[in-house]
PDB file of N, CA and C in Angstrom:
ATOM      1  N   MET X  21     100.765  98.513 102.973  1.00 56.00           N
ATOM      2  CA  MET X  21      99.461  98.473 102.356  1.00 56.00           C
ATOM      3  C   MET X  21      98.778  99.823 102.577  1.00 56.00           C
ATOM      4  N   PRO X  22      98.321 100.441 101.504  1.00 58.00           N
ATOM      5  CA  PRO X  22      97.668 101.740 101.654  1.00 58.00           C
ATOM      6  C   PRO X  22      96.334 101.623 102.368  1.00 58.00           C
ATOM      7  N   ALA X  23      95.936 102.696 103.014  1.00 61.00           N
ATOM      8  CA  ALA X  23      94.667 102.712 103.744  1.00 61.00           C
ATOM      9  C   ALA X  23      93.485 102.629 102.785  1.00 61.00           C
ATOM     10  N   SER X  24      93.613 103.225 101.600  1.00 64.00           N
ATOM     11  CA  SER X  24      92.582 103.140 100.563  1.00 64.00           C
ATOM     12  C   SER X  24      93.260 103.202  99.207  1.00 64.00           C
ATOM     13  N   LYS X  25      92.487 103.008  98.148  1.00 67.00           N
ATOM     14  CA  LYS X  25      93.053 103.056  96.800  1.00 67.00           C
ATOM     15  C   LYS X  25      93.530 104.453  96.439  1.00 67.00           C
ATOM     16  N   HIS X  26      92.986 105.455  97.062  1.00 65.00           N
ATOM     17  CA  HIS X  26      93.287 106.835  96.704  1.00 65.00           C
ATOM     18  C   HIS X  26      94.250 107.507  97.669  1.00 65.00           C
ATOM     19  N   ASP X  27      94.734 106.789  98.652  1.00 72.00           N
ATOM     20  CA  ASP X  27      95.579 107.367  99.683  1.00 72.00           C
ATOM     21  C   ASP X  27      96.933 106.666  99.687  1.00 72.00           C
ATOM     22  N   PRO X  28      98.038 107.393  99.570  1.00 81.00           N
ATOM     23  CA  PRO X  28      99.349 106.746  99.556  1.00 81.00           C
ATOM     24  C   PRO X  28      99.832 106.294 100.934  1.00 81.00           C
ATOM     25  N   HIS X  29      99.164 106.708 102.010  1.00 80.00           N
ATOM     26  CA  HIS X  29      99.625 106.399 103.361  1.00 80.00           C
ATOM     27  C   HIS X  29      99.137 105.034 103.821  1.00 80.00           C
ATOM     28  N   SER X  30     100.005 104.336 104.543  1.00 87.00           N
ATOM     29  CA  SER X  30      99.603 103.093 105.182  1.00 87.00           C
ATOM     30  C   SER X  30      98.863 103.435 106.481  1.00 87.00           C
ATOM     31  N   LEU X  31      98.244 102.454 107.079  1.00 89.00           N
ATOM     32  CA  LEU X  31      97.533 102.694 108.338  1.00 89.00           C
ATOM     33  C   LEU X  31      98.493 103.179 109.424  1.00 89.00           C
ATOM     34  N   ARG X  32      99.694 102.639 109.447  1.00 92.00           N
ATOM     35  CA  ARG X  32     100.688 103.049 110.444  1.00 92.00           C
ATOM     36  C   ARG X  32     101.067 104.517 110.242  1.00 92.00           C
ATOM     37  N   GLU X  33     101.258 104.905 108.983  1.00 92.00           N
ATOM     38  CA  GLU X  33     101.616 106.292 108.696  1.00 92.00           C
ATOM     39  C   GLU X  33     100.477 107.245 109.041  1.00 92.00           C
ATOM     40  N   LEU X  34      99.255 106.830 108.775  1.00 92.00           N
ATOM     41  CA  LEU X  34      98.107 107.664 109.149  1.00 92.00           C
ATOM     42  C   LEU X  34      98.031 107.844 110.662  1.00 92.00           C
ATOM     43  N   ALA X  35      98.231 106.750 111.389  1.00 94.00           N
ATOM     44  CA  ALA X  35      98.180 106.826 112.849  1.00 94.00           C
ATOM     45  C   ALA X  35      99.295 107.734 113.378  1.00 94.00           C
ATOM     46  N   ALA X  36     100.488 107.596 112.830  1.00 95.00           N
ATOM     47  CA  ALA X  36     101.608 108.427 113.273  1.00 95.00           C
ATOM     48  C   ALA X  36     101.342 109.900 112.982  1.00 95.00           C
ATOM     49  N   THR X  37     100.749 110.193 111.830  1.00 95.00           N
ATOM     50  CA  THR X  37     100.445 111.568 111.466  1.00 95.00           C
ATOM     51  C   THR X  37      99.401 112.166 112.399  1.00 95.00           C
ATOM     52  N   VAL X  38      98.404 111.376 112.754  1.00 96.00           N
ATOM     53  CA  VAL X  38      97.368 111.862 113.681  1.00 96.00           C
ATOM     54  C   VAL X  38      97.977 112.149 115.058  1.00 96.00           C
ATOM     55  N   VAL X  39      98.799 111.249 115.547  1.00 97.00           N
ATOM     56  CA  VAL X  39      99.437 111.442 116.856  1.00 97.00           C
ATOM     57  C   VAL X  39     100.333 112.679 116.829  1.00 97.00           C
ATOM     58  N   LEU X  40     101.102 112.825 115.766  1.00 97.00           N
ATOM     59  CA  LEU X  40     101.971 114.004 115.664  1.00 97.00           C
ATOM     60  C   LEU X  40     101.144 115.280 115.571  1.00 97.00           C
ATOM     61  N   GLY X  41     100.021 115.233 114.851  1.00 97.00           N
ATOM     62  CA  GLY X  41      99.136 116.393 114.771  1.00 97.00           C
ATOM     63  C   GLY X  41      98.608 116.791 116.133  1.00 97.00           C
ATOM     64  N   TYR X  42      98.259 115.798 116.925  1.00 98.00           N
ATOM     65  CA  TYR X  42      97.789 116.055 118.291  1.00 98.00           C
ATOM     66  C   TYR X  42      98.900 116.710 119.118  1.00 98.00           C
ATOM     67  N   ARG X  43     100.108 116.166 119.007  1.00 98.00           N
ATOM     68  CA  ARG X  43     101.238 116.725 119.756  1.00 98.00           C
ATOM     69  C   ARG X  43     101.545 118.157 119.318  1.00 98.00           C
ATOM     70  N   ILE X  44     101.460 118.404 118.014  1.00 97.00           N
ATOM     71  CA  ILE X  44     101.701 119.753 117.501  1.00 97.00           C
ATOM     72  C   ILE X  44     100.684 120.724 118.088  1.00 97.00           C
ATOM     73  N   THR X  45      99.419 120.332 118.079  1.00 98.00           N
ATOM     74  CA  THR X  45      98.363 121.187 118.615  1.00 98.00           C
ATOM     75  C   THR X  45      98.590 121.487 120.091  1.00 98.00           C
ATOM     76  N   ARG X  46      98.926 120.475 120.853  1.00 98.00           N
ATOM     77  CA  ARG X  46      99.170 120.666 122.290  1.00 98.00           C
ATOM     78  C   ARG X  46     100.349 121.614 122.529  1.00 98.00           C
ATOM     79  N   ARG X  47     101.421 121.449 121.751  1.00 98.00           N
ATOM     80  CA  ARG X  47     102.595 122.313 121.917  1.00 98.00           C
ATOM     81  C   ARG X  47     102.278 123.749 121.512  1.00 98.00           C
ATOM     82  N   GLN X  48     101.467 123.908 120.462  1.00 97.00           N
ATOM     83  CA  GLN X  48     101.085 125.256 120.045  1.00 97.00           C
ATOM     84  C   GLN X  48     100.268 125.944 121.132  1.00 97.00           C
ATOM     85  N   GLU X  49      99.391 125.197 121.791  1.00 97.00           N
ATOM     86  CA  GLU X  49      98.598 125.763 122.883  1.00 97.00           C
ATOM     87  C   GLU X  49      99.475 126.243 124.030  1.00 97.00           C
ATOM     88  N   LYS X  50     100.590 125.556 124.236  1.00 97.00           N
ATOM     89  CA  LYS X  50     101.500 125.921 125.316  1.00 97.00           C
ATOM     90  C   LYS X  50     102.522 126.966 124.877  1.00 97.00           C
ATOM     91  N   GLY X  51     102.506 127.317 123.593  1.00 97.00           N
ATOM     92  CA  GLY X  51     103.442 128.315 123.091  1.00 97.00           C
ATOM     93  C   GLY X  51     104.833 127.772 122.835  1.00 97.00           C
ATOM     94  N   LYS X  52     104.954 126.483 122.640  1.00 97.00           N
ATOM     95  CA  LYS X  52     106.251 125.862 122.407  1.00 97.00           C
ATOM     96  C   LYS X  52     106.473 125.668 120.906  1.00 97.00           C
ATOM     97  N   PRO X  53     107.736 125.545 120.485  1.00 97.00           N
ATOM     98  CA  PRO X  53     108.032 125.350 119.067  1.00 97.00           C
ATOM     99  C   PRO X  53     107.571 123.976 118.569  1.00 97.00           C
ATOM    100  N   THR X  54     107.174 123.919 117.302  1.00 97.00           N
ATOM    101  CA  THR X  54     106.643 122.678 116.731  1.00 97.00           C
ATOM    102  C   THR X  54     107.364 122.265 115.449  1.00 97.00           C
ATOM    103  N   GLY X  55     108.421 122.937 115.103  1.00 97.00           N
ATOM    104  CA  GLY X  55     109.109 122.687 113.834  1.00 97.00           C
ATOM    105  C   GLY X  55     109.575 121.250 113.654  1.00 97.00           C
ATOM    106  N   ARG X  56     110.129 120.674 114.699  1.00 97.00           N
ATOM    107  CA  ARG X  56     110.650 119.308 114.608  1.00 97.00           C
ATOM    108  C   ARG X  56     109.531 118.328 114.290  1.00 97.00           C
ATOM    109  N   LEU X  57     108.402 118.477 114.978  1.00 97.00           N
ATOM    110  CA  LEU X  57     107.275 117.583 114.753  1.00 97.00           C
ATOM    111  C   LEU X  57     106.677 117.789 113.361  1.00 97.00           C
ATOM    112  N   GLU X  58     106.623 119.033 112.917  1.00 97.00           N
ATOM    113  CA  GLU X  58     106.094 119.316 111.580  1.00 97.00           C
ATOM    114  C   GLU X  58     106.985 118.716 110.501  1.00 97.00           C
ATOM    115  N   ARG X  59     108.301 118.751 110.713  1.00 98.00           N
ATOM    116  CA  ARG X  59     109.219 118.132 109.743  1.00 98.00           C
ATOM    117  C   ARG X  59     109.037 116.616 109.718  1.00 98.00           C
ATOM    118  N   GLN X  60     108.749 116.026 110.874  1.00 97.00           N
ATOM    119  CA  GLN X  60     108.486 114.586 110.917  1.00 97.00           C
ATOM    120  C   GLN X  60     107.266 114.237 110.079  1.00 97.00           C
ATOM    121  N   VAL X  61     106.202 115.014 110.210  1.00 96.00           N
ATOM    122  CA  VAL X  61     104.983 114.792 109.424  1.00 96.00           C
ATOM    123  C   VAL X  61     105.299 114.937 107.940  1.00 96.00           C
ATOM    124  N   ASP X  62     106.075 115.948 107.578  1.00 96.00           N
ATOM    125  CA  ASP X  62     106.440 116.154 106.177  1.00 96.00           C
ATOM    126  C   ASP X  62     107.230 114.965 105.636  1.00 96.00           C
ATOM    127  N   ARG X  63     108.155 114.430 106.439  1.00 96.00           N
ATOM    128  CA  ARG X  63     108.934 113.270 106.000  1.00 96.00           C
ATOM    129  C   ARG X  63     108.035 112.063 105.770  1.00 96.00           C
ATOM    130  N   ILE X  64     107.077 111.842 106.654  1.00 94.00           N
ATOM    131  CA  ILE X  64     106.150 110.721 106.498  1.00 94.00           C
ATOM    132  C   ILE X  64     105.352 110.885 105.209  1.00 94.00           C
ATOM    133  N   ARG X  65     104.826 112.073 104.979  1.00 93.00           N
ATOM    134  CA  ARG X  65     104.037 112.337 103.761  1.00 93.00           C
ATOM    135  C   ARG X  65     104.884 112.166 102.505  1.00 93.00           C
ATOM    136  N   ASP X  66     106.101 112.712 102.511  1.00 94.00           N
ATOM    137  CA  ASP X  66     106.972 112.615 101.348  1.00 94.00           C
ATOM    138  C   ASP X  66     107.328 111.163 101.039  1.00 94.00           C
ATOM    139  N   LYS X  67     107.645 110.406 102.076  1.00 93.00           N
ATOM    140  CA  LYS X  67     108.004 109.001 101.894  1.00 93.00           C
ATOM    141  C   LYS X  67     106.828 108.206 101.320  1.00 93.00           C
ATOM    142  N   ALA X  68     105.638 108.453 101.825  1.00 90.00           N
ATOM    143  CA  ALA X  68     104.449 107.745 101.335  1.00 90.00           C
ATOM    144  C   ALA X  68     104.159 108.125  99.889  1.00 90.00           C
ATOM    145  N   GLN X  69     104.277 109.401  99.557  1.00 90.00           N
ATOM    146  CA  GLN X  69     104.011 109.836  98.186  1.00 90.00           C
ATOM    147  C   GLN X  69     105.049 109.284  97.228  1.00 90.00           C
ATOM    148  N   GLU X  70     106.314 109.280  97.645  1.00 91.00           N
ATOM    149  CA  GLU X  70     107.372 108.732  96.800  1.00 91.00           C
ATOM    150  C   GLU X  70     107.136 107.249  96.540  1.00 91.00           C
ATOM    151  N   ARG X  71     106.772 106.514  97.567  1.00 88.00           N
ATOM    152  CA  ARG X  71     106.490 105.091  97.418  1.00 88.00           C
ATOM    153  C   ARG X  71     105.325 104.865  96.450  1.00 88.00           C
ATOM    154  N   GLU X  72     104.277 105.664  96.576  1.00 86.00           N
ATOM    155  CA  GLU X  72     103.118 105.527  95.695  1.00 86.00           C
ATOM    156  C   GLU X  72     103.475 105.912  94.258  1.00 86.00           C
ATOM    157  N   ASP X  73     104.287 106.947  94.078  1.00 87.00           N
ATOM    158  CA  ASP X  73     104.719 107.337  92.733  1.00 87.00           C
ATOM    159  C   ASP X  73     105.523 106.220  92.075  1.00 87.00           C
ATOM    160  N   ASN X  74     106.435 105.612  92.831  1.00 86.00           N
ATOM    161  CA  ASN X  74     107.231 104.510  92.295  1.00 86.00           C
ATOM    162  C   ASN X  74     106.345 103.313  91.957  1.00 86.00           C
ATOM    163  N   ARG X  75     105.363 103.065  92.774  1.00 83.00           N
ATOM    164  CA  ARG X  75     104.440 101.958  92.532  1.00 83.00           C
ATOM    165  C   ARG X  75     103.622 102.204  91.277  1.00 83.00           C
ATOM    166  N   SER X  76     103.168 103.430  91.092  1.00 79.00           N
ATOM    167  CA  SER X  76     102.339 103.743  89.914  1.00 79.00           C
ATOM    168  C   SER X  76     103.183 103.739  88.640  1.00 79.00           C
ATOM    169  N   LYS X  77     104.470 104.091  88.707  1.00 79.00           N
ATOM    170  CA  LYS X  77     105.335 104.023  87.541  1.00 79.00           C
ATOM    171  C   LYS X  77     105.485 102.580  87.072  1.00 79.00           C
ATOM    172  N   GLY X  78     105.553 101.665  88.003  1.00 73.00           N
ATOM    173  CA  GLY X  78     105.671 100.249  87.670  1.00 73.00           C
ATOM    174  C   GLY X  78     104.427  99.700  86.999  1.00 73.00           C
ATOM    175  N   ARG X  79     103.269 100.228  87.332  1.00 65.00           N
ATOM    176  CA  ARG X  79     102.004  99.766  86.761  1.00 65.00           C
ATOM    177  C   ARG X  79     101.825 100.219  85.323  1.00 65.00           C
ATOM    178  N   LYS X  80     102.364 101.384  84.978  1.00 60.00           N
ATOM    179  CA  LYS X  80     102.138 101.952  83.655  1.00 60.00           C
ATOM    180  C   LYS X  80     102.905 101.230  82.567  1.00 60.00           C
ATOM    181  N   LYS X  81     103.953 100.524  82.921  1.00 51.00           N
ATOM    182  CA  LYS X  81     104.787  99.858  81.919  1.00 51.00           C
ATOM    183  C   LYS X  81     104.104  98.668  81.315  1.00 51.00           C
TER     184      LYS X  81
END
């Protein structure tokens, strides 16, 4: 279930993205690499957008 009508992310995906953002910020402050965490965020966003695109294609028919 999306968080709002205009947002493709579910509440779980939003929470995961916020937590990962926090972890990324903390690692950047320590000078550590963040690529793995950033790719995780990208995968979450891509999956949510793909799901929303597929859902909207079904509505147009």
